[in-house]
mmCIF file of C-alpha atoms in Angstrom:
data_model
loop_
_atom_site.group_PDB
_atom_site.id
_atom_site.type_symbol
_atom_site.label_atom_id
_atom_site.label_comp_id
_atom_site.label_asym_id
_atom_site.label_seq_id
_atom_site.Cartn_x
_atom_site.Cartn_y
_atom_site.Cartn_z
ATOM 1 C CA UNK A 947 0.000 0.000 0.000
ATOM 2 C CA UNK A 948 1.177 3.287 -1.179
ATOM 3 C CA UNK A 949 1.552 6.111 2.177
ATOM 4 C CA UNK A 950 -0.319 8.826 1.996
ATOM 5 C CA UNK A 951 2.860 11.200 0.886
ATOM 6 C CA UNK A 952 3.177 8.787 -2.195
ATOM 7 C CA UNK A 953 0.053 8.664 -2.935
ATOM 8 C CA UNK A 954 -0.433 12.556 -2.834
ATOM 9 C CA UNK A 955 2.270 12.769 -5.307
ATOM 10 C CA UNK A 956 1.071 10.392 -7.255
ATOM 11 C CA UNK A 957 -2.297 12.058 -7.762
ATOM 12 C CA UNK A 958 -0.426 15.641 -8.079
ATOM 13 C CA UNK A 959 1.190 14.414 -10.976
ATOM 14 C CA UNK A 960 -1.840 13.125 -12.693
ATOM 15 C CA UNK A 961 -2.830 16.682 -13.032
ATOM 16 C CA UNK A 962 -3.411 18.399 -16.479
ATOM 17 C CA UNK A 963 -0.342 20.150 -16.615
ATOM 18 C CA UNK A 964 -2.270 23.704 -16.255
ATOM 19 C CA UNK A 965 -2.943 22.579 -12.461
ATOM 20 C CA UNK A 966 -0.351 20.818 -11.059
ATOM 21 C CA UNK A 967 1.897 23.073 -8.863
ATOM 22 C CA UNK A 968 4.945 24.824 -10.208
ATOM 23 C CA UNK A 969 7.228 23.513 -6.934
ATOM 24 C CA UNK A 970 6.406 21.160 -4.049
ATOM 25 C CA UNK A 971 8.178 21.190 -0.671
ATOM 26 C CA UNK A 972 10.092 18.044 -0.324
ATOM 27 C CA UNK A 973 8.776 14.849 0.703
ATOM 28 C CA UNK A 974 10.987 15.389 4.434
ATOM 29 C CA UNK A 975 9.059 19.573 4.299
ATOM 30 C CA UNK A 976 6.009 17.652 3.745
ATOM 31 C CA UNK A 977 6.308 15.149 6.842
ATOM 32 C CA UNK A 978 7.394 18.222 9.013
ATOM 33 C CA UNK A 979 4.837 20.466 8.026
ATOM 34 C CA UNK A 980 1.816 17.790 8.501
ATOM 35 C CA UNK A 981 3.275 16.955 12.006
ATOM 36 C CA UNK A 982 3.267 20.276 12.981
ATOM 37 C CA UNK A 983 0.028 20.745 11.393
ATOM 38 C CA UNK A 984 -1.323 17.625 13.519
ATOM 39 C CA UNK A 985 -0.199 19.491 16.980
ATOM 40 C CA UNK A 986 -1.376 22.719 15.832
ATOM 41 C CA UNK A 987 -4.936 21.408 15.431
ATOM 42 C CA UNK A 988 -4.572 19.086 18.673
ATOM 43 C CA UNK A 989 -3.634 23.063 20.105
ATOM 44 C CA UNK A 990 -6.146 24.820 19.082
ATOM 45 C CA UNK A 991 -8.869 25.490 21.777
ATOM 46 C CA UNK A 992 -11.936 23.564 21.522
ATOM 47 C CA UNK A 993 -14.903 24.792 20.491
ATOM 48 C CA UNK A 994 -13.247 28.195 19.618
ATOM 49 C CA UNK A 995 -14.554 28.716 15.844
ATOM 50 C CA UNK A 996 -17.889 28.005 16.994
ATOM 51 C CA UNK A 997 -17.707 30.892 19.480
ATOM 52 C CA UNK A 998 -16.089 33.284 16.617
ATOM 53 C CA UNK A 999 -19.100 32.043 14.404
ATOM 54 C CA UNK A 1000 -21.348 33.099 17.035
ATOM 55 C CA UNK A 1001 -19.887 35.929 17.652
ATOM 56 C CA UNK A 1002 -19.702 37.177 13.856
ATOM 57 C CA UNK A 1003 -23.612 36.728 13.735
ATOM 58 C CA UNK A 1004 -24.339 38.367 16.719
ATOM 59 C CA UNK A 1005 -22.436 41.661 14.487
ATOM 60 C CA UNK A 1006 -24.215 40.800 11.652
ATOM 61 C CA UNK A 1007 -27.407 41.192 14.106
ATOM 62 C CA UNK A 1008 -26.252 44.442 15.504
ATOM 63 C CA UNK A 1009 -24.743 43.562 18.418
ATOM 64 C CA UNK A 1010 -20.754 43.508 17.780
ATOM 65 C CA UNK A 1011 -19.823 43.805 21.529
ATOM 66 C CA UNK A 1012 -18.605 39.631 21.623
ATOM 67 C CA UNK A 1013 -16.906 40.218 17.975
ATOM 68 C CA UNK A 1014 -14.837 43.344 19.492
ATOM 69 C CA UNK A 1015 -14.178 41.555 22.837
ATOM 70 C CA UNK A 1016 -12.878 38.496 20.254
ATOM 71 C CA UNK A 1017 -10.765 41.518 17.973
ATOM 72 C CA UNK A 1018 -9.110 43.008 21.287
ATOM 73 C CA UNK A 1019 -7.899 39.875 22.324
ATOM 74 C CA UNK A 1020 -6.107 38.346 19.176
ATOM 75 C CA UNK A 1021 -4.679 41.966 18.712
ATOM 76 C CA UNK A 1022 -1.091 41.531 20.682
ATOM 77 C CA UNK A 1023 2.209 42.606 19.115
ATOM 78 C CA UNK A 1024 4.213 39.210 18.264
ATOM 79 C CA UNK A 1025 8.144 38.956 18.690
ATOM 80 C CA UNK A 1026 9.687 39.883 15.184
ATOM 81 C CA UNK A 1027 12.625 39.333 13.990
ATOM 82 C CA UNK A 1028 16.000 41.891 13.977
ATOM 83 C CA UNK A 1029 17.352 43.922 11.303
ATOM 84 C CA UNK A 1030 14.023 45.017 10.628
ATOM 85 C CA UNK A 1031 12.532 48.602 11.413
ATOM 86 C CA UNK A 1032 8.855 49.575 12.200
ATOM 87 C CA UNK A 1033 7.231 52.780 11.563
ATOM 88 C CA UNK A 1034 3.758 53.962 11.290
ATOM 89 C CA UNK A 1035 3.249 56.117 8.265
ATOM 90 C CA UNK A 1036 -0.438 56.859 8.689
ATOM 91 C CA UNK A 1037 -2.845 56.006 11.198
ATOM 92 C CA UNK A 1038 -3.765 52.645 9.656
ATOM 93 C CA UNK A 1039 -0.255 51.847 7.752
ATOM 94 C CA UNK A 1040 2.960 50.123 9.030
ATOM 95 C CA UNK A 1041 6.284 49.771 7.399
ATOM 96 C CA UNK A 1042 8.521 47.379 7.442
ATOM 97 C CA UNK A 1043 11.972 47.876 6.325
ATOM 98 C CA UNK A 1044 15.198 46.753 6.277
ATOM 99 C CA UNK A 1045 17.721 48.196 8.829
ATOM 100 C CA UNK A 1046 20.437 48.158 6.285
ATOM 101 C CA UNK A 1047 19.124 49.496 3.144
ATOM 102 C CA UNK A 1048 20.869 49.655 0.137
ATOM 103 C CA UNK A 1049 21.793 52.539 -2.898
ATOM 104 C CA UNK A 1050 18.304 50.826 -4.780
ATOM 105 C CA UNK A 1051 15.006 51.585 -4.497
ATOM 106 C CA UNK A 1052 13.256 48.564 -2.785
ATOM 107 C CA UNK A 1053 10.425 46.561 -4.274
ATOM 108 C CA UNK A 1054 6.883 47.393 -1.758
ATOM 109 C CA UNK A 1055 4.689 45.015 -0.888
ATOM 110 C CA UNK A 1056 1.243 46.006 0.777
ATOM 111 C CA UNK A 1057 0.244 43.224 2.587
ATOM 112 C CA UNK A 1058 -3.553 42.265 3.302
ATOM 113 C CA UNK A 1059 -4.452 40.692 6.824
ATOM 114 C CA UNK A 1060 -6.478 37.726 7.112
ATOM 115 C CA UNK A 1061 -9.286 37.041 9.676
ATOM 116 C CA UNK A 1062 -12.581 36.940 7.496
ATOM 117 C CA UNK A 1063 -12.641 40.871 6.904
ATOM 118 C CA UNK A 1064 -13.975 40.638 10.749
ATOM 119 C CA UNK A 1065 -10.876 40.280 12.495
ATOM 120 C CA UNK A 1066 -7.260 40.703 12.260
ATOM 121 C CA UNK A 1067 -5.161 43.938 12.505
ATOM 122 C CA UNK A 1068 -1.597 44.911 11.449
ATOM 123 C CA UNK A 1069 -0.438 42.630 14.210
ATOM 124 C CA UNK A 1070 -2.159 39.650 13.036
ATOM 125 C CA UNK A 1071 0.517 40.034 9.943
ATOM 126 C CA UNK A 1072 3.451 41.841 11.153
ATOM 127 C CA UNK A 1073 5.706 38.615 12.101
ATOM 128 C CA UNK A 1074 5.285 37.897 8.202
ATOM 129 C CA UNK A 1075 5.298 41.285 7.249
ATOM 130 C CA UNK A 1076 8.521 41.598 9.385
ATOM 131 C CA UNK A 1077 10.566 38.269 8.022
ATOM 132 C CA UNK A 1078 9.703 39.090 4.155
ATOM 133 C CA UNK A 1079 11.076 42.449 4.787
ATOM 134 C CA UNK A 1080 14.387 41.119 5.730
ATOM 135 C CA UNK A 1081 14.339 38.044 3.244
ATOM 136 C CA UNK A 1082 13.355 39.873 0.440
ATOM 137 C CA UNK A 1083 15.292 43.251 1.178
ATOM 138 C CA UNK A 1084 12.374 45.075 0.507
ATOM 139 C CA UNK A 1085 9.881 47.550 1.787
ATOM 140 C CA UNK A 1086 6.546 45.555 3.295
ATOM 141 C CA UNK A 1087 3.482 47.907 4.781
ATOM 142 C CA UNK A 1088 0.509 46.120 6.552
ATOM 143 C CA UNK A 1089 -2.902 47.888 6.377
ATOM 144 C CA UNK A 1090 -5.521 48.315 9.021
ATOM 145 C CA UNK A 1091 -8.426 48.104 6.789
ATOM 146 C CA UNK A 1092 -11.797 48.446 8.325
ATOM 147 C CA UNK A 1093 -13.775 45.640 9.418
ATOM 148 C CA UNK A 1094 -17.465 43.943 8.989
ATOM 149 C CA UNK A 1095 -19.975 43.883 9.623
ATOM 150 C CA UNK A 1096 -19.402 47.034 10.547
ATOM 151 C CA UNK A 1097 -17.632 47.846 7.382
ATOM 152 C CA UNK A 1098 -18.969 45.368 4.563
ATOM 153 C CA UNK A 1099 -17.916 45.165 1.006
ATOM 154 C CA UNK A 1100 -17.096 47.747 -0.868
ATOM 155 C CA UNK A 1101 -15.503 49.525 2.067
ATOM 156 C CA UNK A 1102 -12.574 47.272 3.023
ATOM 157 C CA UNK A 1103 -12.106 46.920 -0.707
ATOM 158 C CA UNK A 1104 -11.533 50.970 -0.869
ATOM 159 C CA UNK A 1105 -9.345 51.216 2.020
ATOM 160 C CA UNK A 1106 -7.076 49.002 0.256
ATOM 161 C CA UNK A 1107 -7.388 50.777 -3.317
ATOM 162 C CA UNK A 1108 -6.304 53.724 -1.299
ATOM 163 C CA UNK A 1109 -3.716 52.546 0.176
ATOM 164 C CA UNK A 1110 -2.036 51.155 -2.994
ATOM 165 C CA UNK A 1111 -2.740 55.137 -4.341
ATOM 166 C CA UNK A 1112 -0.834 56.766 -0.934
ATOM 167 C CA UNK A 1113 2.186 54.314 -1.753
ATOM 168 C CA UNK A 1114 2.426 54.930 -5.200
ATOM 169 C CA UNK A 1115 2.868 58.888 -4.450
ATOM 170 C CA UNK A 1116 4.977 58.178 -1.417
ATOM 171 C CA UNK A 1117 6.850 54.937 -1.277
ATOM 172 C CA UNK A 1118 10.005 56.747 -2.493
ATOM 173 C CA UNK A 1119 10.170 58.346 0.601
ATOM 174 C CA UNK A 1120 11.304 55.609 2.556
ATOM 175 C CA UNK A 1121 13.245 54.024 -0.410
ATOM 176 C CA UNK A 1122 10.787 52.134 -1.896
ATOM 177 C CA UNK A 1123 10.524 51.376 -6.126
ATOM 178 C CA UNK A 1124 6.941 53.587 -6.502
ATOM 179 C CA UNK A 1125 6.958 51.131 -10.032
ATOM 180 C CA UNK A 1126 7.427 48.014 -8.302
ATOM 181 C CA UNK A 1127 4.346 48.182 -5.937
ATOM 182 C CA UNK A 1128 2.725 44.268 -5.102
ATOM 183 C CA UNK A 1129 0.122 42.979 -3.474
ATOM 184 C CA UNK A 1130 -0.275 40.154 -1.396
ATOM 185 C CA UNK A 1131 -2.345 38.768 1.870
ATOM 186 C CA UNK A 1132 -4.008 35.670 3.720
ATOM 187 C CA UNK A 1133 -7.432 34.132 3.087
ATOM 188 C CA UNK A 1134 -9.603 37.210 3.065
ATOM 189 C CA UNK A 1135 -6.392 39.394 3.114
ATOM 190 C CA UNK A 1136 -5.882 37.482 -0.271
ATOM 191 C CA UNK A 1137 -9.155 37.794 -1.897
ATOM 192 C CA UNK A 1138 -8.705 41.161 -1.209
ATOM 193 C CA UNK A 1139 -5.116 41.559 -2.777
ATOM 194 C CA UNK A 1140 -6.894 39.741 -5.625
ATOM 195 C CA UNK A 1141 -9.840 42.292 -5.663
ATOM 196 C CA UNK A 1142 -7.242 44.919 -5.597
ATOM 197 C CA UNK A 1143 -5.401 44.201 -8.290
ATOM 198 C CA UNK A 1144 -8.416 43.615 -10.475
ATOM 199 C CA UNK A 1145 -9.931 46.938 -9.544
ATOM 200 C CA UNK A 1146 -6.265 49.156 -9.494
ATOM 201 C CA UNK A 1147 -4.213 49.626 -12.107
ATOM 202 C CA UNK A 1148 -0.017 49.603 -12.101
ATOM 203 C CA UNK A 1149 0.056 46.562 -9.843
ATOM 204 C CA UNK A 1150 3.560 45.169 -10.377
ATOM 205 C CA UNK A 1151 2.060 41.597 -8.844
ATOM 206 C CA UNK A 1152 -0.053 39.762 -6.826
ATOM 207 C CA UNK A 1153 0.367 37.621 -3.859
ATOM 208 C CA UNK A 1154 -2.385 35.667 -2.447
ATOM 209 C CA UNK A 1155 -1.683 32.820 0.125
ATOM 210 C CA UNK A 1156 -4.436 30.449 0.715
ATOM 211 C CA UNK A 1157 -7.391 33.258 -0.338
ATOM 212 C CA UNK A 1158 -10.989 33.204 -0.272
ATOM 213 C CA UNK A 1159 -12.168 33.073 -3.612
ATOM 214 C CA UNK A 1160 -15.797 32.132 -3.622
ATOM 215 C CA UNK A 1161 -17.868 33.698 -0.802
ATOM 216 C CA UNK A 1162 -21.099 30.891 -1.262
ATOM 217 C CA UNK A 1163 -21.612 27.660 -0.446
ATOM 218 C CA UNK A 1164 -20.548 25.839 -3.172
ATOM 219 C CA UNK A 1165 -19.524 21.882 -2.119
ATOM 220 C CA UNK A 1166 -16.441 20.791 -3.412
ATOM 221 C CA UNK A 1167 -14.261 17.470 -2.059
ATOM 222 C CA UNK A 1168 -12.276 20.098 0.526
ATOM 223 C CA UNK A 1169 -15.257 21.458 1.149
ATOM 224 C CA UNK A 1170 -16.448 18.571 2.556
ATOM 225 C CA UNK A 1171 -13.463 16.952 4.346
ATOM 226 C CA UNK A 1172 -12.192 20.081 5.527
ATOM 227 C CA UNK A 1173 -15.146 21.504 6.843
ATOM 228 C CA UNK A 1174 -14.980 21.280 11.069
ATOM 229 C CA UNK A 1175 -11.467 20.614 13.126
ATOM 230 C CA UNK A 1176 -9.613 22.586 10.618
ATOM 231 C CA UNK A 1177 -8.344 25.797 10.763
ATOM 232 C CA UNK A 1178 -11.109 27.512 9.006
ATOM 233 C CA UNK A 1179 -14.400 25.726 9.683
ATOM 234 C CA UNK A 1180 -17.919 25.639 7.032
ATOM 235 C CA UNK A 1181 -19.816 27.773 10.027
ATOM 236 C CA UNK A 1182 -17.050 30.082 10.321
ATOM 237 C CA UNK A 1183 -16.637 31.047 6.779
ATOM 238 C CA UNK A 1184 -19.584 31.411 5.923
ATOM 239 C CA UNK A 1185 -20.401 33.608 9.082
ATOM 240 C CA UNK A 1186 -17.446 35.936 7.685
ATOM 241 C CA UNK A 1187 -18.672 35.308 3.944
ATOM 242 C CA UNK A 1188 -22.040 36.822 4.892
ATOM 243 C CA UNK A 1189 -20.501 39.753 7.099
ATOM 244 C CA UNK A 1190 -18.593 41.287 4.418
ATOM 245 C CA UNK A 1191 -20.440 40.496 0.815
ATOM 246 C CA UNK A 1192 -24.013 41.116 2.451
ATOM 247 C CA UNK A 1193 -25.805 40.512 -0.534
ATOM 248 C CA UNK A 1194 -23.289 41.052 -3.048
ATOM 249 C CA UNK A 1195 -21.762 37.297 -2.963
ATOM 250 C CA UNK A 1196 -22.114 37.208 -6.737
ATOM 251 C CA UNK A 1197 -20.129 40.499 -7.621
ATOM 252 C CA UNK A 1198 -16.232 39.780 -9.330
ATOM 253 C CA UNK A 1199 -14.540 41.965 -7.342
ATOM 254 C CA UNK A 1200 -16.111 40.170 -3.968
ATOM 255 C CA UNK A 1201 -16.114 36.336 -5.237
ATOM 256 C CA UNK A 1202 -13.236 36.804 -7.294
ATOM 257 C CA UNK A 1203 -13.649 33.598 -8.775
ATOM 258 C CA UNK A 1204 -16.484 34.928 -10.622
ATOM 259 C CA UNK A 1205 -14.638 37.439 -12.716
ATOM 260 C CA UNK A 1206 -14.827 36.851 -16.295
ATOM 261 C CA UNK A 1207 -12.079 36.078 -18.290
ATOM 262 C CA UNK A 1208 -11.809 39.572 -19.917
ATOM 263 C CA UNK A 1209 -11.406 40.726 -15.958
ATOM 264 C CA UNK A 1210 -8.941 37.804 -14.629
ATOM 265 C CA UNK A 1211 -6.176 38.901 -18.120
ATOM 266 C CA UNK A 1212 -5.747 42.345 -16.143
ATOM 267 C CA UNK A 1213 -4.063 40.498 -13.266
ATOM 268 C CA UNK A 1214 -0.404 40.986 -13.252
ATOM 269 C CA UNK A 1215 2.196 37.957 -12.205
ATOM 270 C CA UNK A 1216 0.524 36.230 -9.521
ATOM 271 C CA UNK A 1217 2.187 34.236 -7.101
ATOM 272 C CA UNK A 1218 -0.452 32.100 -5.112
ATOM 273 C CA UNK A 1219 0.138 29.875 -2.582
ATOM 274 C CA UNK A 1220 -2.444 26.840 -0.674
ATOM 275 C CA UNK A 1221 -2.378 24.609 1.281
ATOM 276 C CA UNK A 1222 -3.432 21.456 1.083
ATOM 277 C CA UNK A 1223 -5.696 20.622 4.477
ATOM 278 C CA UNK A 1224 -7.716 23.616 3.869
ATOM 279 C CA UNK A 1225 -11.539 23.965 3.423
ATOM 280 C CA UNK A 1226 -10.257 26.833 0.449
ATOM 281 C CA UNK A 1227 -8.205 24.471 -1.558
ATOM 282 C CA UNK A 1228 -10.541 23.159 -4.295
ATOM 283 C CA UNK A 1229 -11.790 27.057 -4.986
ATOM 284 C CA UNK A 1230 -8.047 28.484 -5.115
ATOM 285 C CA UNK A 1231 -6.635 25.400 -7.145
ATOM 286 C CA UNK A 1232 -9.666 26.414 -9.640
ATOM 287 C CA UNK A 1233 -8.966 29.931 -9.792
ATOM 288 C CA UNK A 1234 -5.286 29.629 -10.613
ATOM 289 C CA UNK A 1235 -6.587 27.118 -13.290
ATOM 290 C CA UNK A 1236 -8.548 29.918 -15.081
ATOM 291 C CA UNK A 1237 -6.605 32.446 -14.562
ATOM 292 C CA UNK A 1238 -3.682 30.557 -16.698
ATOM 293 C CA UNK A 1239 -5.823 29.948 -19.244
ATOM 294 C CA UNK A 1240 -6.702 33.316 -19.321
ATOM 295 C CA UNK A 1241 -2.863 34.248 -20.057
ATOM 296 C CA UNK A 1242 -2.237 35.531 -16.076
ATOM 297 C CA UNK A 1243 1.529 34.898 -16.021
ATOM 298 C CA UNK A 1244 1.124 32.200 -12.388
ATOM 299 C CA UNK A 1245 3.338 30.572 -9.779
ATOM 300 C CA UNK A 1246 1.463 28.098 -7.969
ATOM 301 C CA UNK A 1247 3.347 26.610 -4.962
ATOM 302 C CA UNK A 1248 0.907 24.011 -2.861
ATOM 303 C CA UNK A 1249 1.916 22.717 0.721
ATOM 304 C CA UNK A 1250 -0.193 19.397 0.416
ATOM 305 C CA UNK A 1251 0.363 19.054 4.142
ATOM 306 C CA UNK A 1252 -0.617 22.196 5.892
ATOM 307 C CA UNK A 1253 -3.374 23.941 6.856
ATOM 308 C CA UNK A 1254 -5.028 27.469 7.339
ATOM 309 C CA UNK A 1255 -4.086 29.951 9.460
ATOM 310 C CA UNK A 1256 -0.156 29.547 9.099
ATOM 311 C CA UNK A 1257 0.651 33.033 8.238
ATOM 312 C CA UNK A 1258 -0.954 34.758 11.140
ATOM 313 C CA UNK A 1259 -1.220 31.832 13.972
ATOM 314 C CA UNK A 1260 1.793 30.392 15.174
ATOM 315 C CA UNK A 1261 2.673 26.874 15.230
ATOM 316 C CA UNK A 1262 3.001 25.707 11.581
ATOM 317 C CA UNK A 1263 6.675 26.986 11.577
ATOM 318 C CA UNK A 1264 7.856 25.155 8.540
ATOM 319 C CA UNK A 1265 4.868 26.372 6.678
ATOM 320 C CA UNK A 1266 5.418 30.132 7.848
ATOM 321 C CA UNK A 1267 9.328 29.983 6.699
ATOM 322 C CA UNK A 1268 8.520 28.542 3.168
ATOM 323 C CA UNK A 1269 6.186 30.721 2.399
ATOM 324 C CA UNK A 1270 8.388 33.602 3.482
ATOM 325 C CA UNK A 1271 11.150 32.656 1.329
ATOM 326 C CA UNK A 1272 8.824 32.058 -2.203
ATOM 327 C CA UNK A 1273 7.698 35.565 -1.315
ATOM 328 C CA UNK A 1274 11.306 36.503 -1.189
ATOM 329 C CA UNK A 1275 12.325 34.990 -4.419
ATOM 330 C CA UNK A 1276 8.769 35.706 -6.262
ATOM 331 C CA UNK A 1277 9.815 40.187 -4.952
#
């Protein structure tokens, strides 16, 4: 009997050629990651998406006093790395840079939170945001975009148009390349960099990790086998899917997987990275499928051993470094 890692491979490679993924991690990257993926979930408090789905529809129902209670305590500054420094350029933008900089100008990434539009903050990101700034030797600056239910779709959508306009006037200032502006972020923070760069034009590229791409029910096989004791659980999701779309699940620039092919050939390069446990794995591996036959110029890395939530929760540490270093390379 083949083991599972064999057998993964195996069915990888059966892939039309369009699908399969440009690099896996190695088979030794694979049986680290899905250990530490196996304690992670063991970690993970039980019961606790079922009290953030809760608390999401108790916003969407006008009472957001368990949602912020849920915000205040996920928002705590993490340890980052050295040879970085932090700065707050505006009220609801953080930059990452380099300590040493060199003569250059520096590639920028803006980078997108995750949390299903309804949580999350700058903090929630910044030990990425941090590590890719020193990898990459580049500018990265996280945005505090506002949140639903409060705040549903289009306005977290505008905060980060405007946000990619403010860099592209000031970037230079802190030695960033105003023409070599990405985007990038984590599940929603990635359907929004998607979104973005749809909606915006001058993108130099696009980096979604693991990203929300369709925000209906719409079974799939990860769908189903993925849906509860996970990092992103069916109730959850679509808790978050309702906050922010309200109505408007069906509109391109919200399910993203929706956009027709004359919208998906304005992407630029796209660099998209999923992972393999992970309710969102079916909808991304489609997207990236249609948006290379649509001419979108696509890396597609897949950890077939992780799940959700590795950018922005600890514990998934091999994950979290990979991912940091196909940024890197990708900037």
């Amino acid at each position: 009997m083949l083991n599972p890692l064999t057998l993964l491979t195996a069915m990888l490679c059966a892939w039309p050629f369009s699908l399969r993924a440009q690099t896996l991690p190695s088979r030794s990257e694979q049986r680290q990651m899905q250990q530490e993926e196996q304690t992670f979930l063991r970690n993970m408090k039980p019961g606790l998406q079922h009290t953030q789905m809760l608390a999401v529809r108790a916003g969407i129902a006008g009472d957001c006093a368990p949602l912020e209670a849920i915000r205040k305590s996920r928002n705590t500054a993490p340890t980052l790395p050295e040879g970085v420094t932090i700065s707050d350029i505006t009220p609801t933008l953080r930059l990452f840079c380099p300590t040493k900089q060199g003569r250059e100008a520096m590639p920028v990434l803006l980078y997108l939170h995750g949390g299903g539009w309804c949580f999350g903050s700058i903090n929630s990101c910044a030990r990425f945001c941090a590590s890719v700034a020193k990898e990459a030797q580049c500018c990265v600056v996280a945005l505090n975009y506002r949140l639903s239910p409060e705040h549903p779709y289009p306005t977290p959508l505008t905060d980060c148009q405007e946000a990619f306009a403010f860099l592209k006037q000031h970037a230079q200032e802190w030695g960033g390349d105003t023409a070599r502006i990405s985007i990038g972020g984590d599940s929603a923070g990635g359907n929004l960099a998607i979104a973005t760069a749809l909606s915006t034009s001058g993108v130099r590229s696009v980096i979604p990790v693991y990203p929300v791409i369709k925000l209906f029910t719409e079974p799939s096989p990860s769908w189903t086998t993925y849906a509860q004791g996970y990092g992103d659980d069916a109730e959850l999701l679509e808790a978050f899917n309702e906050a922010y779309a309200r109505g408007q699940d069906h509109s391109p620039l919200v399910s993203v997987g929706l956009a027709p092919d004359s919208l998906l050939k304005r992407l630029p390069p796209m660099l998209f990275i999923s992972a393999g446990h992970d309710i969102l794995y079916d909808q991304g591996r489609d997207f990236v499928s249609r948006a290379k036959r649509a001419g979108v110029s696509t890396v597609y890395h897949l950890f077939p051993t992780a799940t959700h939530l590795f950018i922005t929760v600890s514990g998934q540490p091999t994950a979290f470094n990979r991912a940091v270093r196909l940024v890197a390379k990708f900037l």
